[in-house]
PDB file of C-alpha atoms and ligand atoms in Angstrom:
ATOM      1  CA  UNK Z   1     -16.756 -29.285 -15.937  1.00 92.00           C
ATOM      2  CA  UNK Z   2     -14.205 -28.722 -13.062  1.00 96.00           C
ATOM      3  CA  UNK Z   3     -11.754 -26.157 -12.733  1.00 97.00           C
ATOM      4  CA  UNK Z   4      -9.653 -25.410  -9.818  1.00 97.00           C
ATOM      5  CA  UNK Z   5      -8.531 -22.162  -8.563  1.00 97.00           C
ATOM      6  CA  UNK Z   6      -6.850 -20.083  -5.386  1.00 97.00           C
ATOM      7  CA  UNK Z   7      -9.454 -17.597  -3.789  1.00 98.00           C
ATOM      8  CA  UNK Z   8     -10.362 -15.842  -0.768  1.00 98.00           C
ATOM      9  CA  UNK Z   9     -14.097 -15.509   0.671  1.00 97.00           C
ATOM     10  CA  UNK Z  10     -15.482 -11.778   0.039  1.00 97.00           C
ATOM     11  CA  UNK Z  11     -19.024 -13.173   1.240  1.00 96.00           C
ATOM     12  CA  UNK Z  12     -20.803 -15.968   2.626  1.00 95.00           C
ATOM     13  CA  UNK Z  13     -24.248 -16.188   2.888  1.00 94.00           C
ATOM     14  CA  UNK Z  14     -26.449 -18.632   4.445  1.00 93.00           C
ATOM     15  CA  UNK Z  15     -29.287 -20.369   1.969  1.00 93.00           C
ATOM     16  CA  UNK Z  16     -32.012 -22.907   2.859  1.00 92.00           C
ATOM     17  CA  UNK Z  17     -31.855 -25.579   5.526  1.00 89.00           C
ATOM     18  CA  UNK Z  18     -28.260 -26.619   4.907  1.00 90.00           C
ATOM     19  CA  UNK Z  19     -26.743 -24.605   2.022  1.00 93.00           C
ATOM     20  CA  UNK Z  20     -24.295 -21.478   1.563  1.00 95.00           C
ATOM     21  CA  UNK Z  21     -23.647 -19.158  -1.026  1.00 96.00           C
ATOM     22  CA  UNK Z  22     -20.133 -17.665  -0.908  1.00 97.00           C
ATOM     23  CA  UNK Z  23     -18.402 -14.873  -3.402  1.00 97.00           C
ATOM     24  CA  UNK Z  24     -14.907 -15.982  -4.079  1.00 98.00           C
ATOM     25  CA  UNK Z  25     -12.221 -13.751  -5.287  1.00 98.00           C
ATOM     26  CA  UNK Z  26     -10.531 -16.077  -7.108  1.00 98.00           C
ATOM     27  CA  UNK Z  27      -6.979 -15.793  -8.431  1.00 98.00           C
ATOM     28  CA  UNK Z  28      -7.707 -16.862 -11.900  1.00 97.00           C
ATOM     29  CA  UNK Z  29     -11.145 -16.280 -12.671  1.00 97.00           C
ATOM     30  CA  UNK Z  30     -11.504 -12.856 -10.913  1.00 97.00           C
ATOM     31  CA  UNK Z  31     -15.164 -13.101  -8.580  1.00 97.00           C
ATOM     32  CA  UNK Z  32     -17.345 -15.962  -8.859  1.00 96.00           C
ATOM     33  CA  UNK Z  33     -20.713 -16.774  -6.684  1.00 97.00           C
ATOM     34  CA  UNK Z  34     -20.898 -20.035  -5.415  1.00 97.00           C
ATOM     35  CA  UNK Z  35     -23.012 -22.464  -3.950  1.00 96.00           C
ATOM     36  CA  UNK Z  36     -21.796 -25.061  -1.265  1.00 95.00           C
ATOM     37  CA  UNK Z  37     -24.337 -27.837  -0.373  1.00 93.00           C
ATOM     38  CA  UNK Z  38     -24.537 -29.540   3.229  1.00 89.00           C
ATOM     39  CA  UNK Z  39     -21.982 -26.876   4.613  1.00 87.00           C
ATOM     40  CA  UNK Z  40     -24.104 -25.966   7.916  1.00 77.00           C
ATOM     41  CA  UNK Z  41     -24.687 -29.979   8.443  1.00 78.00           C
ATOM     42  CA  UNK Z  42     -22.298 -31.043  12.190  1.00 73.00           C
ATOM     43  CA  UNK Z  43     -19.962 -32.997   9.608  1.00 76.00           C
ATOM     44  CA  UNK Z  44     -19.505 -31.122   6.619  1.00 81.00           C
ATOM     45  CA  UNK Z  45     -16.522 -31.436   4.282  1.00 85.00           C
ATOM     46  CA  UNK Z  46     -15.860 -27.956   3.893  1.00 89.00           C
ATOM     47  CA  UNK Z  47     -14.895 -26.798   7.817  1.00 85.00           C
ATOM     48  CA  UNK Z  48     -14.290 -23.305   8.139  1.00 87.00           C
ATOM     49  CA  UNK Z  49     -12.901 -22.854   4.604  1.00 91.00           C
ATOM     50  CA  UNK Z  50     -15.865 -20.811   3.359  1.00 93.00           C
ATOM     51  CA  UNK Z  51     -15.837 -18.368   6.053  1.00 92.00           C
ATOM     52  CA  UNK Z  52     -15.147 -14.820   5.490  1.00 93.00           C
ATOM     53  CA  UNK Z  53     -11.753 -13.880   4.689  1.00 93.00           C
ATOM     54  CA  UNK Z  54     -10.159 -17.253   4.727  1.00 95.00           C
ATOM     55  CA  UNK Z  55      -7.646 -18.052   1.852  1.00 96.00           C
ATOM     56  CA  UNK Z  56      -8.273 -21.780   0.296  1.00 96.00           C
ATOM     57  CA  UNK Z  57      -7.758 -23.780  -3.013  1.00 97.00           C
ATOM     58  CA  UNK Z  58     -11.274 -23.942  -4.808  1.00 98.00           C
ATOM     59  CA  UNK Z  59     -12.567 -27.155  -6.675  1.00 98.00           C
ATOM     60  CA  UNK Z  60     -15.496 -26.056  -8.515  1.00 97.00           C
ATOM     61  CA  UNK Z  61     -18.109 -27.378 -10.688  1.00 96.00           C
ATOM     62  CA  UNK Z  62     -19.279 -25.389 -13.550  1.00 95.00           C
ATOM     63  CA  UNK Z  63     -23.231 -25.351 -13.012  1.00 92.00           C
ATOM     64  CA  UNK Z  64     -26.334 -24.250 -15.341  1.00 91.00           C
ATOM     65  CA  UNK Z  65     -27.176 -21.206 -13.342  1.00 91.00           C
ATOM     66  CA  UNK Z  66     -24.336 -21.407 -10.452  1.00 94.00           C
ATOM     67  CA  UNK Z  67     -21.239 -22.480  -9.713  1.00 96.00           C
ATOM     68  CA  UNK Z  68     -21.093 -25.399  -7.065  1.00 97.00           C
ATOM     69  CA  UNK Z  69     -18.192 -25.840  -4.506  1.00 97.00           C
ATOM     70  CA  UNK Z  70     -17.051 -29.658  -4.979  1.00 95.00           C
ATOM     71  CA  UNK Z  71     -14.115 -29.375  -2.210  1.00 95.00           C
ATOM     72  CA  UNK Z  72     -11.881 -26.908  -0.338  1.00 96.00           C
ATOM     73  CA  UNK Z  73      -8.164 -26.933   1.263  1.00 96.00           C
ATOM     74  CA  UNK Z  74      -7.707 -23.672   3.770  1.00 94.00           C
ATOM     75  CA  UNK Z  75      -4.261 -22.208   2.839  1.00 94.00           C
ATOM     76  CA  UNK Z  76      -4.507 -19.289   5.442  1.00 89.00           C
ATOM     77  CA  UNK Z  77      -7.456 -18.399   7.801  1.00 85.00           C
ATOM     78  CA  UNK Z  78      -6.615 -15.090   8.083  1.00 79.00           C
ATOM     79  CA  UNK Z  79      -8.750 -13.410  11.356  1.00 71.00           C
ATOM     80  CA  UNK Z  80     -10.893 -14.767  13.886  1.00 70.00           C
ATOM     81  CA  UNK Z  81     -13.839 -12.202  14.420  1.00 64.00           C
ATOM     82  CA  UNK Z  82     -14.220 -13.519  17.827  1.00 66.00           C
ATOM     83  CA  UNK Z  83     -10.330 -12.590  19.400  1.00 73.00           C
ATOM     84  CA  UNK Z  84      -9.356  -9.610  16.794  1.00 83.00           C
ATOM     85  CA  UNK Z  85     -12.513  -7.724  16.359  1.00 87.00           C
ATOM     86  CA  UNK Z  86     -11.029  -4.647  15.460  1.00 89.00           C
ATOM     87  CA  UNK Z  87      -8.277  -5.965  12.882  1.00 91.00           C
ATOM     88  CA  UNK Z  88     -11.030  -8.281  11.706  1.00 91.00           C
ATOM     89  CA  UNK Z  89     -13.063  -5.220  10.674  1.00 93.00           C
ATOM     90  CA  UNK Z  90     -10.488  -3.421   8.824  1.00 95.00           C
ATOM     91  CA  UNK Z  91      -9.935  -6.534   6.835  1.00 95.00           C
ATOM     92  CA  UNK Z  92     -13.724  -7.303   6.480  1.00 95.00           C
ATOM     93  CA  UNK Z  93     -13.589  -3.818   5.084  1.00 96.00           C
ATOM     94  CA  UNK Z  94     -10.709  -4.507   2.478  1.00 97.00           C
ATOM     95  CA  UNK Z  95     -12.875  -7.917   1.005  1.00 97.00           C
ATOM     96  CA  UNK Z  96     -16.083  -5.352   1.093  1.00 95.00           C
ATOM     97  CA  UNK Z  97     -14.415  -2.665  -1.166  1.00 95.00           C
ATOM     98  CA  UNK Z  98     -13.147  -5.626  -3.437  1.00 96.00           C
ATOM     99  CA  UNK Z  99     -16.563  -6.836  -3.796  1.00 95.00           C
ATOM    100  CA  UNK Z 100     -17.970  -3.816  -4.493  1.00 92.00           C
ATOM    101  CA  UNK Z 101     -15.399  -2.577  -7.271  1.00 93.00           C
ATOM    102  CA  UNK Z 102     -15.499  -6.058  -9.091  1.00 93.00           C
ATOM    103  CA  UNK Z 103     -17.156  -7.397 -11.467  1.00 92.00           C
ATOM    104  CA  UNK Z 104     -17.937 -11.294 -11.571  1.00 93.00           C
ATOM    105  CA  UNK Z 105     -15.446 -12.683 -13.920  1.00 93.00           C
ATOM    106  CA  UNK Z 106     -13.224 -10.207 -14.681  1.00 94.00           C
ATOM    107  CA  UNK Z 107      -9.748 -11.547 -13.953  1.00 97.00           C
ATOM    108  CA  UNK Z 108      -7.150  -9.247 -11.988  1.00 97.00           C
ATOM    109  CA  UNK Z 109      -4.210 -10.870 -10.273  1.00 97.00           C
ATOM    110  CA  UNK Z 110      -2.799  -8.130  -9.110  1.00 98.00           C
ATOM    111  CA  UNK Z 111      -5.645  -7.196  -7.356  1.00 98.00           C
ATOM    112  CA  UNK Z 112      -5.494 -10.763  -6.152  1.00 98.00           C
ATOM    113  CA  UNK Z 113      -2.388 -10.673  -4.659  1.00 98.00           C
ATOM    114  CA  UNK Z 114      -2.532  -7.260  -3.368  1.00 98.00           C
ATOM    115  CA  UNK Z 115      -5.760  -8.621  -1.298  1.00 98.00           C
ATOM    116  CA  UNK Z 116      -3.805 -11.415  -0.015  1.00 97.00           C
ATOM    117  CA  UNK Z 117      -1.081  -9.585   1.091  1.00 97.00           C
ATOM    118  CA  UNK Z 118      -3.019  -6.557   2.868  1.00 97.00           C
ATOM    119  CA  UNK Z 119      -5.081  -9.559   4.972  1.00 96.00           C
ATOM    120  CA  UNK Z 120      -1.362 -11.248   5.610  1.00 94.00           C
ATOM    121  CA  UNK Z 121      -0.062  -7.804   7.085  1.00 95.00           C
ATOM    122  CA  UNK Z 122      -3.023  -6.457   8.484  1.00 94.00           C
ATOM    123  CA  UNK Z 123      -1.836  -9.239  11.469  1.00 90.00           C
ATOM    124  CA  UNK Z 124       1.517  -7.806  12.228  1.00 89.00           C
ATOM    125  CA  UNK Z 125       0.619  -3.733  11.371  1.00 91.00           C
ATOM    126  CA  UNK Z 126       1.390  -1.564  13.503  1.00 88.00           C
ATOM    127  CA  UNK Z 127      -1.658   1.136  12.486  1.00 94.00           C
ATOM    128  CA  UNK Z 128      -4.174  -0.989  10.817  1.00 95.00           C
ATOM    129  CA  UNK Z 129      -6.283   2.463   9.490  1.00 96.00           C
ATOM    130  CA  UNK Z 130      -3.476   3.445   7.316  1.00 97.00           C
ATOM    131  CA  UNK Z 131      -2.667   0.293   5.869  1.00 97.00           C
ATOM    132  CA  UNK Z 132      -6.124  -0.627   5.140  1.00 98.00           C
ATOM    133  CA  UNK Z 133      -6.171   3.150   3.833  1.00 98.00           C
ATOM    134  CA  UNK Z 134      -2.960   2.048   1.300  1.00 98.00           C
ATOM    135  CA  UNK Z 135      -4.560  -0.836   0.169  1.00 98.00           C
ATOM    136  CA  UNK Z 136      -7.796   1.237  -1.019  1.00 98.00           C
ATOM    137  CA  UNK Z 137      -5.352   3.875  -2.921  1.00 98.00           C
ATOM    138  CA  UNK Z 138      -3.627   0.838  -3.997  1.00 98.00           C
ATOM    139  CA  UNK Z 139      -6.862  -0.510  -5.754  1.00 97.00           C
ATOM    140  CA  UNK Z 140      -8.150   2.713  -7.409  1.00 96.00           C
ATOM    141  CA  UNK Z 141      -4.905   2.698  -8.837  1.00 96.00           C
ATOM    142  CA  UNK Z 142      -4.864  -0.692 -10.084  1.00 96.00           C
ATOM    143  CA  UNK Z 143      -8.498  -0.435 -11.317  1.00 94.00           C
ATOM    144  CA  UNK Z 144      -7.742   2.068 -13.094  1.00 93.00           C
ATOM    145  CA  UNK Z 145      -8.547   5.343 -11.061  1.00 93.00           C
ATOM    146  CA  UNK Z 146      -5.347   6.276 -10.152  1.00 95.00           C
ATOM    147  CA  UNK Z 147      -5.162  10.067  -9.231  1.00 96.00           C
ATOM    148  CA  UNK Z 148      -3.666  13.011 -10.849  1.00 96.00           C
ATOM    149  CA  UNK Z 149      -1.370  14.372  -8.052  1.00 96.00           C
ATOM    150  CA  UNK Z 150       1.303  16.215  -9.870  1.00 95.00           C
ATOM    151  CA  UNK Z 151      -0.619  17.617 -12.821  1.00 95.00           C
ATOM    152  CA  UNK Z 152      -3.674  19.664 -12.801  1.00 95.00           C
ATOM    153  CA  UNK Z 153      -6.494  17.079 -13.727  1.00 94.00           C
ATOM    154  CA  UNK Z 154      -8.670  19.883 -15.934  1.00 94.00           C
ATOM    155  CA  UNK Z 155      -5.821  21.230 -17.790  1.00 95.00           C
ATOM    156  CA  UNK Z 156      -2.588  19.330 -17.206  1.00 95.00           C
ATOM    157  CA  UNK Z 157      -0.034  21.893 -15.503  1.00 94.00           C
ATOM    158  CA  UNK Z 158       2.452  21.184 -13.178  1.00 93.00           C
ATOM    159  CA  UNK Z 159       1.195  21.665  -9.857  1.00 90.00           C
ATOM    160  CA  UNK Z 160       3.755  23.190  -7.364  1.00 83.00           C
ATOM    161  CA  UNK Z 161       3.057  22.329  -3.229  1.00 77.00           C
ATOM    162  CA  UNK Z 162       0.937  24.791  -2.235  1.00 75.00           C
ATOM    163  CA  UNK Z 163      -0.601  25.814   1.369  1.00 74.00           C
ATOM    164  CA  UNK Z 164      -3.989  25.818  -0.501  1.00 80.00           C
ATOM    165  CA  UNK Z 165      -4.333  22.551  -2.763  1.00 91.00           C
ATOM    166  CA  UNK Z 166      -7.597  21.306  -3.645  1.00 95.00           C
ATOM    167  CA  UNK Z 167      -8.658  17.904  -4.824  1.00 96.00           C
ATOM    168  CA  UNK Z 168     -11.723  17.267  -7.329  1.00 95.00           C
ATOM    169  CA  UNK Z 169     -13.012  13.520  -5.991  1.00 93.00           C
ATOM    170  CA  UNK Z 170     -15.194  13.208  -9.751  1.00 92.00           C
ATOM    171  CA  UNK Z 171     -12.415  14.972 -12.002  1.00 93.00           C
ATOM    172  CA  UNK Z 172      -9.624  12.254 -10.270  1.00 93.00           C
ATOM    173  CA  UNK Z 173      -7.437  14.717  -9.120  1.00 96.00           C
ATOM    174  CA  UNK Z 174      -5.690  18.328  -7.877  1.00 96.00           C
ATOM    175  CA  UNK Z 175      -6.848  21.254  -9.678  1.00 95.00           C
ATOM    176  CA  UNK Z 176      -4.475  23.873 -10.152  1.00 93.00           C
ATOM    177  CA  UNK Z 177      -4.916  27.479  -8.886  1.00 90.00           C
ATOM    178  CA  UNK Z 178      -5.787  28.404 -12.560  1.00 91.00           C
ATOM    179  CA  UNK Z 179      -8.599  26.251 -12.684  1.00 93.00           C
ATOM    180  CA  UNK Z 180      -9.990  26.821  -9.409  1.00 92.00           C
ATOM    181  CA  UNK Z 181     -10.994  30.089 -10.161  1.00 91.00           C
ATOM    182  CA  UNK Z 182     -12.952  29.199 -12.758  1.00 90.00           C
ATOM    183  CA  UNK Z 183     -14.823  26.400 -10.714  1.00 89.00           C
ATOM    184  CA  UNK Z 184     -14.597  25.693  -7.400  1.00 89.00           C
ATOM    185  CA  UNK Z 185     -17.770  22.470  -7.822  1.00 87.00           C
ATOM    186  CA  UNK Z 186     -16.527  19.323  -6.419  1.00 86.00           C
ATOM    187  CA  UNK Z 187     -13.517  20.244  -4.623  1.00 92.00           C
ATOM    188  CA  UNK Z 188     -12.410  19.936  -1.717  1.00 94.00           C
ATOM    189  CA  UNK Z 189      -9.056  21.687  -0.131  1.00 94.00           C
ATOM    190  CA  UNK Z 190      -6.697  19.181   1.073  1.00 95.00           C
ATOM    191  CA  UNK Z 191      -2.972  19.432   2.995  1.00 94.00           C
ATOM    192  CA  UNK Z 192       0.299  19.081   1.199  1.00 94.00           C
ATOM    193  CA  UNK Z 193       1.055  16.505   3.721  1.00 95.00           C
ATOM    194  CA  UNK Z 194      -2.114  14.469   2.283  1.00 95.00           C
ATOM    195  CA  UNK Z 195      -0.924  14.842  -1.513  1.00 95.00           C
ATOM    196  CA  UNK Z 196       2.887  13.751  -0.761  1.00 95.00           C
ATOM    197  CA  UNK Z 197       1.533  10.747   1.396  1.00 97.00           C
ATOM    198  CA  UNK Z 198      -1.048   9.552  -1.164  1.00 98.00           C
ATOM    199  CA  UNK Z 199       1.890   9.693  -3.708  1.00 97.00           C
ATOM    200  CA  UNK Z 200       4.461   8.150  -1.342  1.00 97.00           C
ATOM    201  CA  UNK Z 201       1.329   5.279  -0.910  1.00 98.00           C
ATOM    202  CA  UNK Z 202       1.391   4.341  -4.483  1.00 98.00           C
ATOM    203  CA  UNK Z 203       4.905   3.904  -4.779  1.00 98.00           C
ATOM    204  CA  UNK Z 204       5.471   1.928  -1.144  1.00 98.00           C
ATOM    205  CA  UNK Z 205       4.565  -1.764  -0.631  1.00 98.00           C
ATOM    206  CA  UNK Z 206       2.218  -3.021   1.963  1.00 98.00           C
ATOM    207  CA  UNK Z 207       4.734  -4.766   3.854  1.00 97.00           C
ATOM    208  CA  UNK Z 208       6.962  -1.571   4.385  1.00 97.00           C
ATOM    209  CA  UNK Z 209       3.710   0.494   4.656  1.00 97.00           C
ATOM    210  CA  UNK Z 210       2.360  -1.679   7.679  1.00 96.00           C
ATOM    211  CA  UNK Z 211       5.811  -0.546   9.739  1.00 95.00           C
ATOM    212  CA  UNK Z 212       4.821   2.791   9.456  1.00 95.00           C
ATOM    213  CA  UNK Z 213       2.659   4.891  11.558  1.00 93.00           C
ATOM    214  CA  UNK Z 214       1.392   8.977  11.221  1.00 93.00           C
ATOM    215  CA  UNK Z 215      -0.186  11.041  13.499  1.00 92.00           C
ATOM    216  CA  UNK Z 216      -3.770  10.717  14.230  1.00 90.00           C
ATOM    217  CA  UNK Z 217      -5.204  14.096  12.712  1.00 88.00           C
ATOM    218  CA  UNK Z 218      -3.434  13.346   9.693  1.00 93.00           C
ATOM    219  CA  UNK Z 219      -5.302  10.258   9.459  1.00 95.00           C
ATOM    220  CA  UNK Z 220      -8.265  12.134   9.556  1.00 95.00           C
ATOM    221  CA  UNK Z 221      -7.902  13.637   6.781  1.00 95.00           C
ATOM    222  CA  UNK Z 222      -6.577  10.713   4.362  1.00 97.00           C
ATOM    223  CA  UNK Z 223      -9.559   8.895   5.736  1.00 96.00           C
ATOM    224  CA  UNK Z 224     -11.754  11.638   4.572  1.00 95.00           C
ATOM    225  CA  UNK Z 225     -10.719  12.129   0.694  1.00 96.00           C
ATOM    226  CA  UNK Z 226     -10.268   8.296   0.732  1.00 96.00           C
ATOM    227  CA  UNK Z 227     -13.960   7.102   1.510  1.00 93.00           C
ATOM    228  CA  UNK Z 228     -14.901  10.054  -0.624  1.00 93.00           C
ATOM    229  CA  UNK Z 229     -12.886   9.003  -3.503  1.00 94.00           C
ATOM    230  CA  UNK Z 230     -13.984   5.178  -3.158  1.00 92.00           C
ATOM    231  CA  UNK Z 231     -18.042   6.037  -2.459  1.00 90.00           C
ATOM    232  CA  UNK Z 232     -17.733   7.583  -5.523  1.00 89.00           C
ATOM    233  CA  UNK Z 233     -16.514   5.396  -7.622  1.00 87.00           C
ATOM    234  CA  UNK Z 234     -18.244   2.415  -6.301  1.00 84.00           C
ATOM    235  CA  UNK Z 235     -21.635   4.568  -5.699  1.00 73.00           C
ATOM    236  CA  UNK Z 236     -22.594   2.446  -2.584  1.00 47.00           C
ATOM    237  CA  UNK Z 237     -21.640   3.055   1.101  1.00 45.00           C
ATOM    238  CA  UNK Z 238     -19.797   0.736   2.655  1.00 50.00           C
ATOM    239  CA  UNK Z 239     -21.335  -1.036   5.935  1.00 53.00           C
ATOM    240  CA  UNK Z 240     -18.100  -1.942   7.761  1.00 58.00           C
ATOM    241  CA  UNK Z 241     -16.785   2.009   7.020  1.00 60.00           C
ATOM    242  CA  UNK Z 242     -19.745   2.810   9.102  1.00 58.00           C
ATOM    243  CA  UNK Z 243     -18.905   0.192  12.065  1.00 60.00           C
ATOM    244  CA  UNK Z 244     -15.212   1.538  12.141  1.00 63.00           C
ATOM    245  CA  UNK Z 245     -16.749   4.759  12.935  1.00 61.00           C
ATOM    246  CA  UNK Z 246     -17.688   3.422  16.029  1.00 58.00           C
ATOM    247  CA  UNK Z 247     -14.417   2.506  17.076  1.00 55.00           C
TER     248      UNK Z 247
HETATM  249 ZN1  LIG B 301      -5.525  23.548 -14.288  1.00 66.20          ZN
END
């Protein structure tokens, strides 16, 4: 059986002499592994279209034990790791947390689209961190882990700004001052310049989002609940979060 679909490649992986494997995040079947045959051959069919984060129409053929790529057409090659090594990571990183907070199969296209469009503005941003930041509060929220920011997550108060907040990573949430004294485990104090910008990230597209800068040490401290927040609920550590690091 064929079936045809719109994806973008989370992985590809070299296999035998001539072969690749390659995750997909497809549009209408949610992740799929693949094989493609005679890819690494001089004259193969398939050109760059199974590279990493390049956006393509999919024929596939429904196998036994794998899916097989039967041709490709590149909509949108997104990065080229060679001129935009630092853009490319933060992008590498976006397809890395989608791959690791997937499951094969399970359709989302929202998450889809909101993929497509961080790699389409990650070109033009003008403070790549915080957009590629957005986009992972952005797909907690549309996985379902979207966090409590105006109500206490333990008992459900109102939560007025406060020069001491504190945000529980496994709980999903602020705890209010109530709370806190009870137990402190598992949470860490936070700004209320971090809780009104996580808030004002939910509610703010990626395009507007990616014409917006703020200032480096509040970065730091977005990045910080952020990586927490996804490592947590993905329970693996992410190799390109390491890299950027570096940078
Ligand atoms: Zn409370």
């Amino acid at each position: 059986m064929l079936y045809k679909t719109e994806g973008i490649v989370l992985k590809s992986m070299e296999y035998e002499e001539a072969d690749k494997i390659v995750t997909i995040y497809t549009k209408n079947y949610g992740k799929i592994t693949a094989i493609a045959k005679g890819v690494r051959k001089t004259k193969s069919k398939f050109g760059s279209s199974l590279e990493i984060l390049t956006h393509s129409i999919f024929l596939l053929y429904k196998g036994r034990n794998i899916d097989i790529v039967s041709q490709t057409e590149i909509l949108e090659s997104f990065f080229s790791a060679s001129k935009e090594i630092i853009k490319f990571a933060f992008a590498a990183n976006c397809v890395e947390i989608v791959n690791k907070l997937t499951e094969e199969r399970e359709i989302n296209i929202g998450l889809f689209n909101l993929l497509k469009e961080v790699l389409h503005y990650l070109r033009e941003s003008n403070d790549p961190k915080l957009l590629t930041l957005s986009f992972k509060w952005q797909t907690m929220s549309i996985l379902g882990y979207r966090p409590s920011l105006n109500h206490c997550c333990r008992c459900n108060k109102n939560i007025e700004d406060h020069k001491k907040m504190y945000f529980n990573i496994k709980e999903g949430g602020l705890v209010c001052d109530n709370c806190i004294v009870k137990d402190k485990e598992g949470c860490v104090k936070v700004s209320i310049y971090f809780n009104k910008l996580v808030k004002k990230i939910l509610i703010t597209s990626l395009s507007t989002i990616s014409n917006a800068t703020i200032p480096d040490e509040k970065i730091k401290e977005l990045e910080k609940i952020t990586n927490l927040y996804i490592a947590y609920h993905s329970e693996k550590s992410f190799k390109t979060d390491r890299f950027l690091k570096f940078l």
